[in-house]
JSON list of C-alpha atoms in Angstrom, two decimals:
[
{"chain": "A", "resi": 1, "resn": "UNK", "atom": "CA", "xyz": [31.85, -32.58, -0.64]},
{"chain": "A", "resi": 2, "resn": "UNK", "atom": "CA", "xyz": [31.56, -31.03, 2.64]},
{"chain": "A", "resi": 3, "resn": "UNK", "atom": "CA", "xyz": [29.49, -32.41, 5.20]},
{"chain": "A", "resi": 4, "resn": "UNK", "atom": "CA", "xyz": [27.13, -29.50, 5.51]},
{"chain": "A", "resi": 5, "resn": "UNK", "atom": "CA", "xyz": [26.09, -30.30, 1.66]},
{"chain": "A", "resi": 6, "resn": "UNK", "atom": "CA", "xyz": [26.00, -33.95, 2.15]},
{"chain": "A", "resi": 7, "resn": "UNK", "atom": "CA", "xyz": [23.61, -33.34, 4.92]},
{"chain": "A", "resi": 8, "resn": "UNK", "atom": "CA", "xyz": [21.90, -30.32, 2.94]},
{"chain": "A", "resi": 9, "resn": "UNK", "atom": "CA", "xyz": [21.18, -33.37, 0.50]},
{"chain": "A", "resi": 10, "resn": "UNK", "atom": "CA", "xyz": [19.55, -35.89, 2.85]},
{"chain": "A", "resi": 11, "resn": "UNK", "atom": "CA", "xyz": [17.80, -33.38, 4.84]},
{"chain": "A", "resi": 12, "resn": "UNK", "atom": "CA", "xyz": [14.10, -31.95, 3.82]},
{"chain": "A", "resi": 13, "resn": "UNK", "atom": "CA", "xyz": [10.32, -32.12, 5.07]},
{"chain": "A", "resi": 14, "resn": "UNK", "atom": "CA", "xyz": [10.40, -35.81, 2.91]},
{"chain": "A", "resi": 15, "resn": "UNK", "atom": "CA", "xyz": [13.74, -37.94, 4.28]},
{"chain": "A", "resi": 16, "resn": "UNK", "atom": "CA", "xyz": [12.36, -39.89, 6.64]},
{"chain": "A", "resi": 17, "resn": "UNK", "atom": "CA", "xyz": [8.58, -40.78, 5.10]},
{"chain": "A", "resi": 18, "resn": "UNK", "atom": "CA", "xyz": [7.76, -39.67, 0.97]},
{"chain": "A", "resi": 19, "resn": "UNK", "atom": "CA", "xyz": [3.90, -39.44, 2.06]},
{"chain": "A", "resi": 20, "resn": "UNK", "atom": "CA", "xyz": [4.46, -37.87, 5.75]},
{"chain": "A", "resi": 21, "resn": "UNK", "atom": "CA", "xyz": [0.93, -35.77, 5.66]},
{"chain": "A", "resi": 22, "resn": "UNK", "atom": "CA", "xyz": [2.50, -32.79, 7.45]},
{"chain": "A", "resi": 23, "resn": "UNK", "atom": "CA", "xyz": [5.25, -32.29, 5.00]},
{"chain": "A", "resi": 24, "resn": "UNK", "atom": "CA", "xyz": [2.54, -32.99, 1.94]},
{"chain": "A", "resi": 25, "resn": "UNK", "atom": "CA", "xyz": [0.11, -30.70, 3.79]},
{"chain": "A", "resi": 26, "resn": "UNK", "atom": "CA", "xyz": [2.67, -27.78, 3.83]},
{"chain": "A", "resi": 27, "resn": "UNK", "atom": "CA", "xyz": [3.98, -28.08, 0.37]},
{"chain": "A", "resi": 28, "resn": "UNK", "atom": "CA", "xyz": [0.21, -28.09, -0.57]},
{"chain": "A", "resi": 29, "resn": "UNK", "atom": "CA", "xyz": [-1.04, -25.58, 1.11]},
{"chain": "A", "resi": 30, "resn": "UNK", "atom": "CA", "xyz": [1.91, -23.37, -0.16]},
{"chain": "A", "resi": 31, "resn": "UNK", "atom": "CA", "xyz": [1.12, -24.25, -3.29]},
{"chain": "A", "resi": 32, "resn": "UNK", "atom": "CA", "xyz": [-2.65, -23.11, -3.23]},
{"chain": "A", "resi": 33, "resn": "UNK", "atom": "CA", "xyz": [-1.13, -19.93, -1.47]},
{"chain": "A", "resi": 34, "resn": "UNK", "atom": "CA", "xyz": [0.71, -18.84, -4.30]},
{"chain": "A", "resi": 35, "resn": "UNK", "atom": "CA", "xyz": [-1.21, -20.47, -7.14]},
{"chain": "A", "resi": 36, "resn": "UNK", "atom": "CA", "xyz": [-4.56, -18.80, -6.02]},
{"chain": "A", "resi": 37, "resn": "UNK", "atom": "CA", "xyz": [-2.14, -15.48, -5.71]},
{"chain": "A", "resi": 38, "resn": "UNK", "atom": "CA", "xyz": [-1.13, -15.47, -8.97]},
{"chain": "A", "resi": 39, "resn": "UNK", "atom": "CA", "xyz": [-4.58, -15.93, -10.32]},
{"chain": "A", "resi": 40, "resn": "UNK", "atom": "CA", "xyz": [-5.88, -13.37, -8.65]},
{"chain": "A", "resi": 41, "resn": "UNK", "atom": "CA", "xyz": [-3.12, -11.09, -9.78]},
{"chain": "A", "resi": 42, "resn": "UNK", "atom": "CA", "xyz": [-4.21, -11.50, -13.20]},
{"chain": "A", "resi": 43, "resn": "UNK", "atom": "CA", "xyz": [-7.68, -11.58, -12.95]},
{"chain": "A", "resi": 44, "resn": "UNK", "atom": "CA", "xyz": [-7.79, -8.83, -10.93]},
{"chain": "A", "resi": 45, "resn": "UNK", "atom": "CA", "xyz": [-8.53, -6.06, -13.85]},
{"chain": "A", "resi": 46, "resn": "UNK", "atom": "CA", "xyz": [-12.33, -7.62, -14.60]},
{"chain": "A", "resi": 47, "resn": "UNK", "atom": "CA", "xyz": [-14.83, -6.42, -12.79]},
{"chain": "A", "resi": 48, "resn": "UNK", "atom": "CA", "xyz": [-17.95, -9.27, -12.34]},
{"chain": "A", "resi": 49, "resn": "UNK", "atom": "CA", "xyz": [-21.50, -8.50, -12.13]},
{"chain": "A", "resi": 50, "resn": "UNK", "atom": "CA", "xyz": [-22.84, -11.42, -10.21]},
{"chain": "A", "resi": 51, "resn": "UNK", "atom": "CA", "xyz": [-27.22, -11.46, -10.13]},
{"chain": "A", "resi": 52, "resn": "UNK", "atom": "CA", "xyz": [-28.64, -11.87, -6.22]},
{"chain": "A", "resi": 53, "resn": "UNK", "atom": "CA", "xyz": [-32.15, -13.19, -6.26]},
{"chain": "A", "resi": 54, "resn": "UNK", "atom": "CA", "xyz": [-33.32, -9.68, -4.33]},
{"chain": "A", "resi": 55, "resn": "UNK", "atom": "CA", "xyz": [-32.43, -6.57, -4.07]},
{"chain": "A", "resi": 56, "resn": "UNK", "atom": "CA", "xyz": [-29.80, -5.85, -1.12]},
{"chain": "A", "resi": 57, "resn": "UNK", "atom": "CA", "xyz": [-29.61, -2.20, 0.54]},
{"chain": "A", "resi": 58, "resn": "UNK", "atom": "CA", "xyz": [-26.76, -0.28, -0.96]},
{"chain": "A", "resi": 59, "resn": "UNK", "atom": "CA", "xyz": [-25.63, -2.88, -3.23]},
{"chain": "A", "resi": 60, "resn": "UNK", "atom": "CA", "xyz": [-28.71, -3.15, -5.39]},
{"chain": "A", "resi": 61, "resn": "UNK", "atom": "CA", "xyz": [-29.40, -6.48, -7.35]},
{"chain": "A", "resi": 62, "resn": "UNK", "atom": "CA", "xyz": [-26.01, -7.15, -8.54]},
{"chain": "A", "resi": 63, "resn": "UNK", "atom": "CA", "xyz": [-22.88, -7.79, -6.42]},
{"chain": "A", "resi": 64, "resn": "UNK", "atom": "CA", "xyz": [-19.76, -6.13, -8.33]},
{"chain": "A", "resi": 65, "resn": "UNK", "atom": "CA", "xyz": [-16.83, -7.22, -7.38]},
{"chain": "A", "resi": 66, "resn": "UNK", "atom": "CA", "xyz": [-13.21, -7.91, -8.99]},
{"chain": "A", "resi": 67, "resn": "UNK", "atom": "CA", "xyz": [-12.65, -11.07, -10.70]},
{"chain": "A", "resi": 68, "resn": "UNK", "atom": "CA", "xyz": [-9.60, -11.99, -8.19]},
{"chain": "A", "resi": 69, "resn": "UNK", "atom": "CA", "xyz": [-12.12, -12.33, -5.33]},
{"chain": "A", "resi": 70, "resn": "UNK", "atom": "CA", "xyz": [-12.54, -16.50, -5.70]},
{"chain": "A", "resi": 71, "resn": "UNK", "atom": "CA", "xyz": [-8.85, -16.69, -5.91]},
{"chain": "A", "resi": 72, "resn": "UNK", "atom": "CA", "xyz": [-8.26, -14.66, -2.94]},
{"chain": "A", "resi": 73, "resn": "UNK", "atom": "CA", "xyz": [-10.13, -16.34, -0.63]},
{"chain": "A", "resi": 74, "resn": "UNK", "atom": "CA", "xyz": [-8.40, -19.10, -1.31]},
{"chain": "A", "resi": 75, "resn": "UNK", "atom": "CA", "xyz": [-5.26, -17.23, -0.03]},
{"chain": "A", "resi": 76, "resn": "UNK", "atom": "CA", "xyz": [-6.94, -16.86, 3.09]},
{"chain": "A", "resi": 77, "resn": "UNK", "atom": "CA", "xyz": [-8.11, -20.34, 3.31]},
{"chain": "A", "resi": 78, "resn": "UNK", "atom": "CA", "xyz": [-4.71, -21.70, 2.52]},
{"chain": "A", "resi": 79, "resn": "UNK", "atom": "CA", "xyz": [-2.94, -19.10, 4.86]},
{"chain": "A", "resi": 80, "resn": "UNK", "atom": "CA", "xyz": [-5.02, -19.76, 7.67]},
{"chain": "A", "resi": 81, "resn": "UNK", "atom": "CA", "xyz": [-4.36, -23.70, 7.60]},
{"chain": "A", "resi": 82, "resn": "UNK", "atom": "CA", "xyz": [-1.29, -23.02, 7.68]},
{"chain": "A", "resi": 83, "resn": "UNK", "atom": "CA", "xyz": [-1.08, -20.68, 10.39]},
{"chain": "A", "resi": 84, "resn": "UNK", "atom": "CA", "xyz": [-2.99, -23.33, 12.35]},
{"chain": "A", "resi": 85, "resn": "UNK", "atom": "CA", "xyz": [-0.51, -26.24, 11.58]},
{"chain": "A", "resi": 86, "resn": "UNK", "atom": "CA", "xyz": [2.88, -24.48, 11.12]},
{"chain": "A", "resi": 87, "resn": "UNK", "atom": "CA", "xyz": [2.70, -21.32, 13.04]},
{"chain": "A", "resi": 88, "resn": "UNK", "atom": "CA", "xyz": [2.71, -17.35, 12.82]},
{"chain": "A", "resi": 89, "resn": "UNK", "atom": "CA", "xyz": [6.64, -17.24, 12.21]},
{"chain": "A", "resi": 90, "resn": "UNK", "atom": "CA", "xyz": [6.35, -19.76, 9.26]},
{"chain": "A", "resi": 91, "resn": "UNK", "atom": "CA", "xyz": [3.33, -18.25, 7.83]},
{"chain": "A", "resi": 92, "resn": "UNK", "atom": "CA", "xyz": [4.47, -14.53, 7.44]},
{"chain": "A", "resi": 93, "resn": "UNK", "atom": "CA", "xyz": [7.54, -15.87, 5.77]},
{"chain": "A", "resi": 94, "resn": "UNK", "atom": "CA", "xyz": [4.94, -17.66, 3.44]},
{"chain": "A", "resi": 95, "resn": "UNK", "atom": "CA", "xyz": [3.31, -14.43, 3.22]},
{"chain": "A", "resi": 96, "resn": "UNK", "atom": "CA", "xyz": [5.91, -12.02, 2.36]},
{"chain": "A", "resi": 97, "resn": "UNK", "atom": "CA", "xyz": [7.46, -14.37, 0.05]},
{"chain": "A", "resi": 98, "resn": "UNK", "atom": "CA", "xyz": [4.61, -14.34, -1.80]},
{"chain": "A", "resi": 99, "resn": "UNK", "atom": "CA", "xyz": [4.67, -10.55, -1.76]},
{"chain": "A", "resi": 100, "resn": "UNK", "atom": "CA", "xyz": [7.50, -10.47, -3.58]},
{"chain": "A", "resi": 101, "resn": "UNK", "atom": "CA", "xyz": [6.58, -13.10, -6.26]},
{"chain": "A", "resi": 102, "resn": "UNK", "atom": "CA", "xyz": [4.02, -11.23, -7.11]},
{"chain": "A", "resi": 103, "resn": "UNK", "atom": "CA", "xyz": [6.34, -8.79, -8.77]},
{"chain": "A", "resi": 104, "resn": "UNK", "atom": "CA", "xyz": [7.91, -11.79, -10.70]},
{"chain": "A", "resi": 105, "resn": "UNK", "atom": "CA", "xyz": [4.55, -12.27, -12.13]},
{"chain": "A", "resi": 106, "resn": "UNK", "atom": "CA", "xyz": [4.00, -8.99, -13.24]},
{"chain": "A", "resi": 107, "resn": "UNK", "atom": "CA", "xyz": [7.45, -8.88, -14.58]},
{"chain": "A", "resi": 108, "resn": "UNK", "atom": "CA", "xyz": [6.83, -11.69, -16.36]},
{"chain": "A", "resi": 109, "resn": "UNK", "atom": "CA", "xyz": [3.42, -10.70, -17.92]},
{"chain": "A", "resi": 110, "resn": "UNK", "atom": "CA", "xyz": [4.63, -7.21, -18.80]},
{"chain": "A", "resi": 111, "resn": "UNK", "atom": "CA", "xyz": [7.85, -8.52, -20.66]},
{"chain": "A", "resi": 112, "resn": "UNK", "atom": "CA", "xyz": [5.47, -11.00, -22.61]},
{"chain": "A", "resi": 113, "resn": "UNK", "atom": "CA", "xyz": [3.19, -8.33, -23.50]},
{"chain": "A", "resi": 114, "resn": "UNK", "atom": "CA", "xyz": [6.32, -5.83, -24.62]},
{"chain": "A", "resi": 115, "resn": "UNK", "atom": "CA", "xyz": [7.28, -8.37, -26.65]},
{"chain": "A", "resi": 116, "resn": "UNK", "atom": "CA", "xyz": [7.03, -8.27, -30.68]},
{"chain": "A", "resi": 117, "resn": "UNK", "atom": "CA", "xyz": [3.72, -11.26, -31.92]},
{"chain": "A", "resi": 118, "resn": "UNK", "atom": "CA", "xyz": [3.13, -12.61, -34.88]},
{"chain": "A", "resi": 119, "resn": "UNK", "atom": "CA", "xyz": [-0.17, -11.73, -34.65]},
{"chain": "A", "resi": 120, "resn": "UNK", "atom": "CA", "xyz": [-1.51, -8.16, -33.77]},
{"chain": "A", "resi": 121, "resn": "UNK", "atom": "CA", "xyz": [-5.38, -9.76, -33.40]},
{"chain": "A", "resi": 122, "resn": "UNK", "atom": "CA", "xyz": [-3.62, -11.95, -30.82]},
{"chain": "A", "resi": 123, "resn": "UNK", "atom": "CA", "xyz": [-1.77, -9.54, -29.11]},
{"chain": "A", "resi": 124, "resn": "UNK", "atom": "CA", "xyz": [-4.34, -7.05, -28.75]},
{"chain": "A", "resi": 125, "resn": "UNK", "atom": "CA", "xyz": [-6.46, -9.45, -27.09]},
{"chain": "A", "resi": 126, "resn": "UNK", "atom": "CA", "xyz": [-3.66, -10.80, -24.93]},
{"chain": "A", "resi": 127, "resn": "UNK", "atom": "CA", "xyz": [-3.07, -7.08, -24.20]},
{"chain": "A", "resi": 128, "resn": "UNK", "atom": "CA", "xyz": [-6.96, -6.47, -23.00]},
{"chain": "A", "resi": 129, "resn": "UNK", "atom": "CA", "xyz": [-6.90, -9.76, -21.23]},
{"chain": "A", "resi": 130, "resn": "UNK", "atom": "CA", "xyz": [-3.85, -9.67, -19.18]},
{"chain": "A", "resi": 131, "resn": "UNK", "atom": "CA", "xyz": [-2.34, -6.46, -19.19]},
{"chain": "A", "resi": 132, "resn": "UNK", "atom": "CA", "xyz": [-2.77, -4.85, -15.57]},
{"chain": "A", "resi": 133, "resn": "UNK", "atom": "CA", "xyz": [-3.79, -1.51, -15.34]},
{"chain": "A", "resi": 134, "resn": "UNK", "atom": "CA", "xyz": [-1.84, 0.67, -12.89]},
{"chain": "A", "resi": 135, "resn": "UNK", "atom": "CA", "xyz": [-4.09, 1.20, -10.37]},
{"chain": "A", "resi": 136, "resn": "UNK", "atom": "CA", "xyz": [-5.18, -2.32, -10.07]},
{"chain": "A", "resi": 137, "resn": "UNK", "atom": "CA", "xyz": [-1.73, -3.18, -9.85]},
{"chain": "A", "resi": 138, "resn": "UNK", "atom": "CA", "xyz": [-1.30, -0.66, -6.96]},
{"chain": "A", "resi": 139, "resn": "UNK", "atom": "CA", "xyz": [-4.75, -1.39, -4.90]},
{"chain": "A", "resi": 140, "resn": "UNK", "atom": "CA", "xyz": [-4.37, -4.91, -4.99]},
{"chain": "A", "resi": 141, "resn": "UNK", "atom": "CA", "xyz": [-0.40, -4.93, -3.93]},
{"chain": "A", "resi": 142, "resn": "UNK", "atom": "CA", "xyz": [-1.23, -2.24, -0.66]},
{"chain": "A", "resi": 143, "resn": "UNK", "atom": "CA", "xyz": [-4.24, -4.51, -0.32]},
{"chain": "A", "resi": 144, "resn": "UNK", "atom": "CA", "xyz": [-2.25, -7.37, -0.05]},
{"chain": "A", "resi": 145, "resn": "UNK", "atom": "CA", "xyz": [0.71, -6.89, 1.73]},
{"chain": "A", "resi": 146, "resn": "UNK", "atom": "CA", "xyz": [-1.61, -5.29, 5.00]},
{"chain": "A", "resi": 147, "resn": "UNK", "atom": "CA", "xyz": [-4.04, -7.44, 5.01]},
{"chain": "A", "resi": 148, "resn": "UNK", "atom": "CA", "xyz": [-2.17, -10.87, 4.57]},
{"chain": "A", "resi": 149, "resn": "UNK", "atom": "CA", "xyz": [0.05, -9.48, 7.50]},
{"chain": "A", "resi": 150, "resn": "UNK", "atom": "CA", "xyz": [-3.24, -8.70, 9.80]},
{"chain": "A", "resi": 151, "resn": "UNK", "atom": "CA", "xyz": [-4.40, -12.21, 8.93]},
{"chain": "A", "resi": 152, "resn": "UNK", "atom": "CA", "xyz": [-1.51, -13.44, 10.49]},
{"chain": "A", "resi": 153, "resn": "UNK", "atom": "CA", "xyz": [-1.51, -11.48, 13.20]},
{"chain": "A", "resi": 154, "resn": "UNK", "atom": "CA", "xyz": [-5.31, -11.63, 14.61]},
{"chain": "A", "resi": 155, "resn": "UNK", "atom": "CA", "xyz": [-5.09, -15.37, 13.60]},
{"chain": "A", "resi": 156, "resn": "UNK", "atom": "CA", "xyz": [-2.59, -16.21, 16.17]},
{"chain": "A", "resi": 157, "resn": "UNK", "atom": "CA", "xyz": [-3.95, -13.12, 18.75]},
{"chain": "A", "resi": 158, "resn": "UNK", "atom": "CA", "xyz": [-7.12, -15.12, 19.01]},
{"chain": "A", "resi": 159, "resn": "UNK", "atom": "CA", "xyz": [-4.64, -18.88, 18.87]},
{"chain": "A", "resi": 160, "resn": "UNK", "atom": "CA", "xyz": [-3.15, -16.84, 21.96]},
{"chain": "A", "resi": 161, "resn": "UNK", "atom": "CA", "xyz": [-6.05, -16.72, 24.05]},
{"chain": "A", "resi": 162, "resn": "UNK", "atom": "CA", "xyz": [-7.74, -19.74, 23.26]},
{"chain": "A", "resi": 163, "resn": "UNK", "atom": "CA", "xyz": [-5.36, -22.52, 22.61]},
{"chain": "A", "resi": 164, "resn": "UNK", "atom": "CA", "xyz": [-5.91, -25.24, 19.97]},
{"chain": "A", "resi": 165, "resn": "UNK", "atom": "CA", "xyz": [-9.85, -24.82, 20.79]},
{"chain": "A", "resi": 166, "resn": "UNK", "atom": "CA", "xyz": [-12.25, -22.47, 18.34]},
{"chain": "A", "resi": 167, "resn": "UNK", "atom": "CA", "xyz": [-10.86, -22.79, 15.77]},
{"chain": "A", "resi": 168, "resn": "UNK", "atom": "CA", "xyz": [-13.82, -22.03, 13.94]},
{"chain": "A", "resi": 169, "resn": "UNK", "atom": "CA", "xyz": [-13.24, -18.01, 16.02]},
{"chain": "A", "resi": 170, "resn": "UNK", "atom": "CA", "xyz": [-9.93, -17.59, 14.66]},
{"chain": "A", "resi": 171, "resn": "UNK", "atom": "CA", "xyz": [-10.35, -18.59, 11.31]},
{"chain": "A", "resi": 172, "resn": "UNK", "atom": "CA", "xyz": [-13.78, -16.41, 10.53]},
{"chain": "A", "resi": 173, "resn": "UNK", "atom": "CA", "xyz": [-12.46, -13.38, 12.99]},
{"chain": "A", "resi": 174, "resn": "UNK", "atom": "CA", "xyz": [-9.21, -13.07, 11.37]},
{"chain": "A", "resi": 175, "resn": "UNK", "atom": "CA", "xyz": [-10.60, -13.81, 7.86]},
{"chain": "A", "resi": 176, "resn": "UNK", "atom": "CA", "xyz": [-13.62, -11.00, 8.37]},
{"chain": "A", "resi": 177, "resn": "UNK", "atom": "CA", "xyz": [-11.02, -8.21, 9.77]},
{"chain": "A", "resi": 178, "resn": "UNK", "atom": "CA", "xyz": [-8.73, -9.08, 7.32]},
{"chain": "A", "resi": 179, "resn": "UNK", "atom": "CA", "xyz": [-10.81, -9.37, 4.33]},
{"chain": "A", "resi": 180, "resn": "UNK", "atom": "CA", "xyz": [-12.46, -5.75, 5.42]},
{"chain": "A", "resi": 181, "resn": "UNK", "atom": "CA", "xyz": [-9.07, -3.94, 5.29]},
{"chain": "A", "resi": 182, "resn": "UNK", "atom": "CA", "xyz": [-8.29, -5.64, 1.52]},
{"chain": "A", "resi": 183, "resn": "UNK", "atom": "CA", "xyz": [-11.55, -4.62, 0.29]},
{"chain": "A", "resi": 184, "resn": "UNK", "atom": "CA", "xyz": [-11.00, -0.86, 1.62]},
{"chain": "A", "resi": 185, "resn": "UNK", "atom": "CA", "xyz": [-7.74, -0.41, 0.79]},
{"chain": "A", "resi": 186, "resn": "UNK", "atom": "CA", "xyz": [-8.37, -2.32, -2.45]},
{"chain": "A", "resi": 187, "resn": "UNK", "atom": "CA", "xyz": [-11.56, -0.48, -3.58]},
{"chain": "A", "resi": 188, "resn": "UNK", "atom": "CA", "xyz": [-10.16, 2.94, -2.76]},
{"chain": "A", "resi": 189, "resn": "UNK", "atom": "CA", "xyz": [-6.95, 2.91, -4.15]},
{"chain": "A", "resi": 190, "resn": "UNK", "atom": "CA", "xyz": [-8.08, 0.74, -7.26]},
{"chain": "A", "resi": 191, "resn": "UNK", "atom": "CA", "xyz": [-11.13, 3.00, -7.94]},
{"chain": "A", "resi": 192, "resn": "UNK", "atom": "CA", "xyz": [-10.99, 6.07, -5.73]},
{"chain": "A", "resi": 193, "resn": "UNK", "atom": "CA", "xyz": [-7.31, 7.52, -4.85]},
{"chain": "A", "resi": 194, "resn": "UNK", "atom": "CA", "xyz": [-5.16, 6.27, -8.14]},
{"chain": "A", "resi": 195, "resn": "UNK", "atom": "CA", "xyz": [-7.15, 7.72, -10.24]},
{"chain": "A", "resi": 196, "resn": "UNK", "atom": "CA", "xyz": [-8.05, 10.86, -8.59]},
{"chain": "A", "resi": 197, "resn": "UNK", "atom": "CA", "xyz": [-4.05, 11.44, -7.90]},
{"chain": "A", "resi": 198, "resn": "UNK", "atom": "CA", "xyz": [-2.51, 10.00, -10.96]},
{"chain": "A", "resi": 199, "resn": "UNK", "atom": "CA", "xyz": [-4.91, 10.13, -13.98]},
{"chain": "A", "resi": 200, "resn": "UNK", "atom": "CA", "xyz": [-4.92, 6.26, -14.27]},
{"chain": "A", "resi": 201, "resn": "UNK", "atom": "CA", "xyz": [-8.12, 4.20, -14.71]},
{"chain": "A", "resi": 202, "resn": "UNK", "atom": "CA", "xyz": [-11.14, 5.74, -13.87]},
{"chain": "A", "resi": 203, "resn": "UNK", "atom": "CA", "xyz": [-12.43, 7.26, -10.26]},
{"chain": "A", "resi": 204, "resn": "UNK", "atom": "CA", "xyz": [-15.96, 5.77, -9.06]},
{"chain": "A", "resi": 205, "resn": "UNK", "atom": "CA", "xyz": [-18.14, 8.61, -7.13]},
{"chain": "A", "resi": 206, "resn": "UNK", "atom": "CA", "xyz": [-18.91, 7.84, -3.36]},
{"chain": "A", "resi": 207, "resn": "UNK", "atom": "CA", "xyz": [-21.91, 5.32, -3.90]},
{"chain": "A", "resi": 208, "resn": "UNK", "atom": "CA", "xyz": [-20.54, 3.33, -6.55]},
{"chain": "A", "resi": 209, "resn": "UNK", "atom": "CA", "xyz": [-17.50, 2.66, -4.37]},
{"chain": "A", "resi": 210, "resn": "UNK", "atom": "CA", "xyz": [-20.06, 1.79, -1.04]},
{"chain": "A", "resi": 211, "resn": "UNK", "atom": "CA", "xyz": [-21.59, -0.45, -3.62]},
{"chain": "A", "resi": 212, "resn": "UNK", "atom": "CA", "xyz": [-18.90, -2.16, -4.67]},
{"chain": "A", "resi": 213, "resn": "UNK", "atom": "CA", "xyz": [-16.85, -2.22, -1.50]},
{"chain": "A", "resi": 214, "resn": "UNK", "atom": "CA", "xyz": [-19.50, -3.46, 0.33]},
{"chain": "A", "resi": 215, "resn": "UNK", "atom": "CA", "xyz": [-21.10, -5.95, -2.39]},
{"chain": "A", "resi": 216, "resn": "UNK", "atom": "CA", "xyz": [-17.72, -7.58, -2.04]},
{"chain": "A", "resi": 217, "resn": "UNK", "atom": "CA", "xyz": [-17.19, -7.84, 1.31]},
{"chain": "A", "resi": 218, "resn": "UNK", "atom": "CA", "xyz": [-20.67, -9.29, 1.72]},
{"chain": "A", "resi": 219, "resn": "UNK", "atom": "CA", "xyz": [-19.54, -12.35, -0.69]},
{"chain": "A", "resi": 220, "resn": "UNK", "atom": "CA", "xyz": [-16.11, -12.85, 0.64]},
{"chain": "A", "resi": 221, "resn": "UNK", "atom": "CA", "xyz": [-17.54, -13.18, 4.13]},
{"chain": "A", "resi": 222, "resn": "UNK", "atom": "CA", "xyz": [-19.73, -15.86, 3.07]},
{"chain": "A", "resi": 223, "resn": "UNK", "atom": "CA", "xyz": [-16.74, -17.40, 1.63]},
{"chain": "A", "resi": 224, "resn": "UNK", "atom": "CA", "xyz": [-15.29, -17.16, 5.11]},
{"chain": "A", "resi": 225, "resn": "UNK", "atom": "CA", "xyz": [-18.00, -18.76, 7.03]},
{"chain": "A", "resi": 226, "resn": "UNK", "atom": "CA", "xyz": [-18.29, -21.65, 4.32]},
{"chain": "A", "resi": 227, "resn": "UNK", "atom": "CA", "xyz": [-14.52, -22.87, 4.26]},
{"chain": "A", "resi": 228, "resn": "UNK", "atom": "CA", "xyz": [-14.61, -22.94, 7.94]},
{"chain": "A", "resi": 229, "resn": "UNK", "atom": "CA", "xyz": [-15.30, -27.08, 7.57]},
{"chain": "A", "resi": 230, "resn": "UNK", "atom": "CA", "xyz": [-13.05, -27.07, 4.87]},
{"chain": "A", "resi": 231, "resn": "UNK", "atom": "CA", "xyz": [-10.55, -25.56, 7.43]},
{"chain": "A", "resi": 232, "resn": "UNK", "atom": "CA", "xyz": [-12.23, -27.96, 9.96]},
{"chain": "A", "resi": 233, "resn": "UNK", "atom": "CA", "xyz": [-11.01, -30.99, 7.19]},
{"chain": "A", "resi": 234, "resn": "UNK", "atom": "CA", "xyz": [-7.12, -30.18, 6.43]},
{"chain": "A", "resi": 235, "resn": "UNK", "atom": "CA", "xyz": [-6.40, -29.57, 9.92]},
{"chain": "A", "resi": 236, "resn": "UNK", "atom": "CA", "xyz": [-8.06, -32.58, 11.09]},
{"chain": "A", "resi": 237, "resn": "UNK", "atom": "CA", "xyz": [-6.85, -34.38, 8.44]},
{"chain": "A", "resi": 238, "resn": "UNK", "atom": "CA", "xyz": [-3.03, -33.58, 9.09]},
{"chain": "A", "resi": 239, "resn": "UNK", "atom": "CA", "xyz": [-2.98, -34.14, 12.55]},
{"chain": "A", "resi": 240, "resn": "UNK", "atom": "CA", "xyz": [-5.15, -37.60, 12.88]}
]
């Protein structure tokens, strides 16, 4: 055994302490990354309908929004933890990796649903459930490659200028800018441009797509200013 795979085995974020918080933190965080990804990958194709207790400009009574949207912002919270402990380098490689697992996923659901059941009942409903409509596919992949990446970016822009203080600036400023491009490029390629250009799904008219664009947005900028002391928490609690 050469010593470069002897060392290869020793070496790792765990050899000198099994419960060293950073290295716990990171694989955690990664794992709520990706997790929350995947979710949101597959939930993506329902549209929810959630009641508001009055009537909002625009949106009306109802927020609509896509099913992923919980699991997103978990992406965002995750990412930007991570940012904050590990760095921009670390976290785009997080990022992009994750960008291409995504089509492992969808690899993986497609061959399951190609596949002969034993059951049609079953695999109609597995089919309705799970089975990603083009343009969904599409929106949310453009969606999420850009916006991740601007996370990232205005995350550490902000780090740049301020140091390690505000915190609480960098996470809501780069979640709000990011989360603003997703929704755009989400809603109008998922509901506007795939369907106008290639037939699939079905294209909203201009004020169902303010509606929903903007119903959205609303909620995942509460989201943003609400897991700010969650942020607050991990970071704190890694470092101390």
């Amino acid at each position: 055994m050469s010593s470069r795979t002897a060392a290869g085995g020793q070496d790792g974020p765990f050899r000198t302490d099994p419960l060293d918080r950073s290295a716990v933190a990171a694989v955690a965080l990664i794992t709520l990354f990706t997790v929350a990804l995947a979710t949101a990958q597959l939930t993506a194709v329902k549209v929810l309908a959630l009641p508001l207790p009055f009537a909002l400009p625009v949106v009306g009574a109802e927020i609509l929004l896509p099913g992923a949207a919980l699991a997103y912002a978990l992406t965002f919270l995750a990412s930007d933890c991570y940012a904050e402990l590990y760095g921009r380098r670390a976290t785009q490689v997080v990022v992009n990796v994750a960008f291409l697992a995504n089509f492992l996923v969808l690899a993986l659901v497609w061959s399951t649903l190609a596949a002969p059941g034993v059951d049609p009942e079953v695999s109609a409903a597995f089919q309705t459930a799970l089975g990603p409509t083009g343009n969904i596919v599409a929106g949310s992949l453009l969606a999420y490659v850009v916006s991740q990446n601007w996370d990232v970016f205005v995350f550490h822009a902000i780090r740049d200028r301020t140091g390690e203080r505000m915190l609480w600036l960098r996470n809501i400023g780069s979640t709000a800018t990011s989360q603003a491009l997703d929704t755009i490029i989400f809603v109008g390629v998922a509901f506007y441009a795939a369907p106008t250009l290639f037939g699939v799904g079905m294209a909203f008219d201009p004020p169902a797509l303010l509606a929903l664009g903007l119903g959205q947005y609303l909620l995942k900028l509460a989201i943003a200013l609400l897991d700010t002391p969650v942020v607050y928490l991990i970071v704190g609690a890694v470092r101390n």
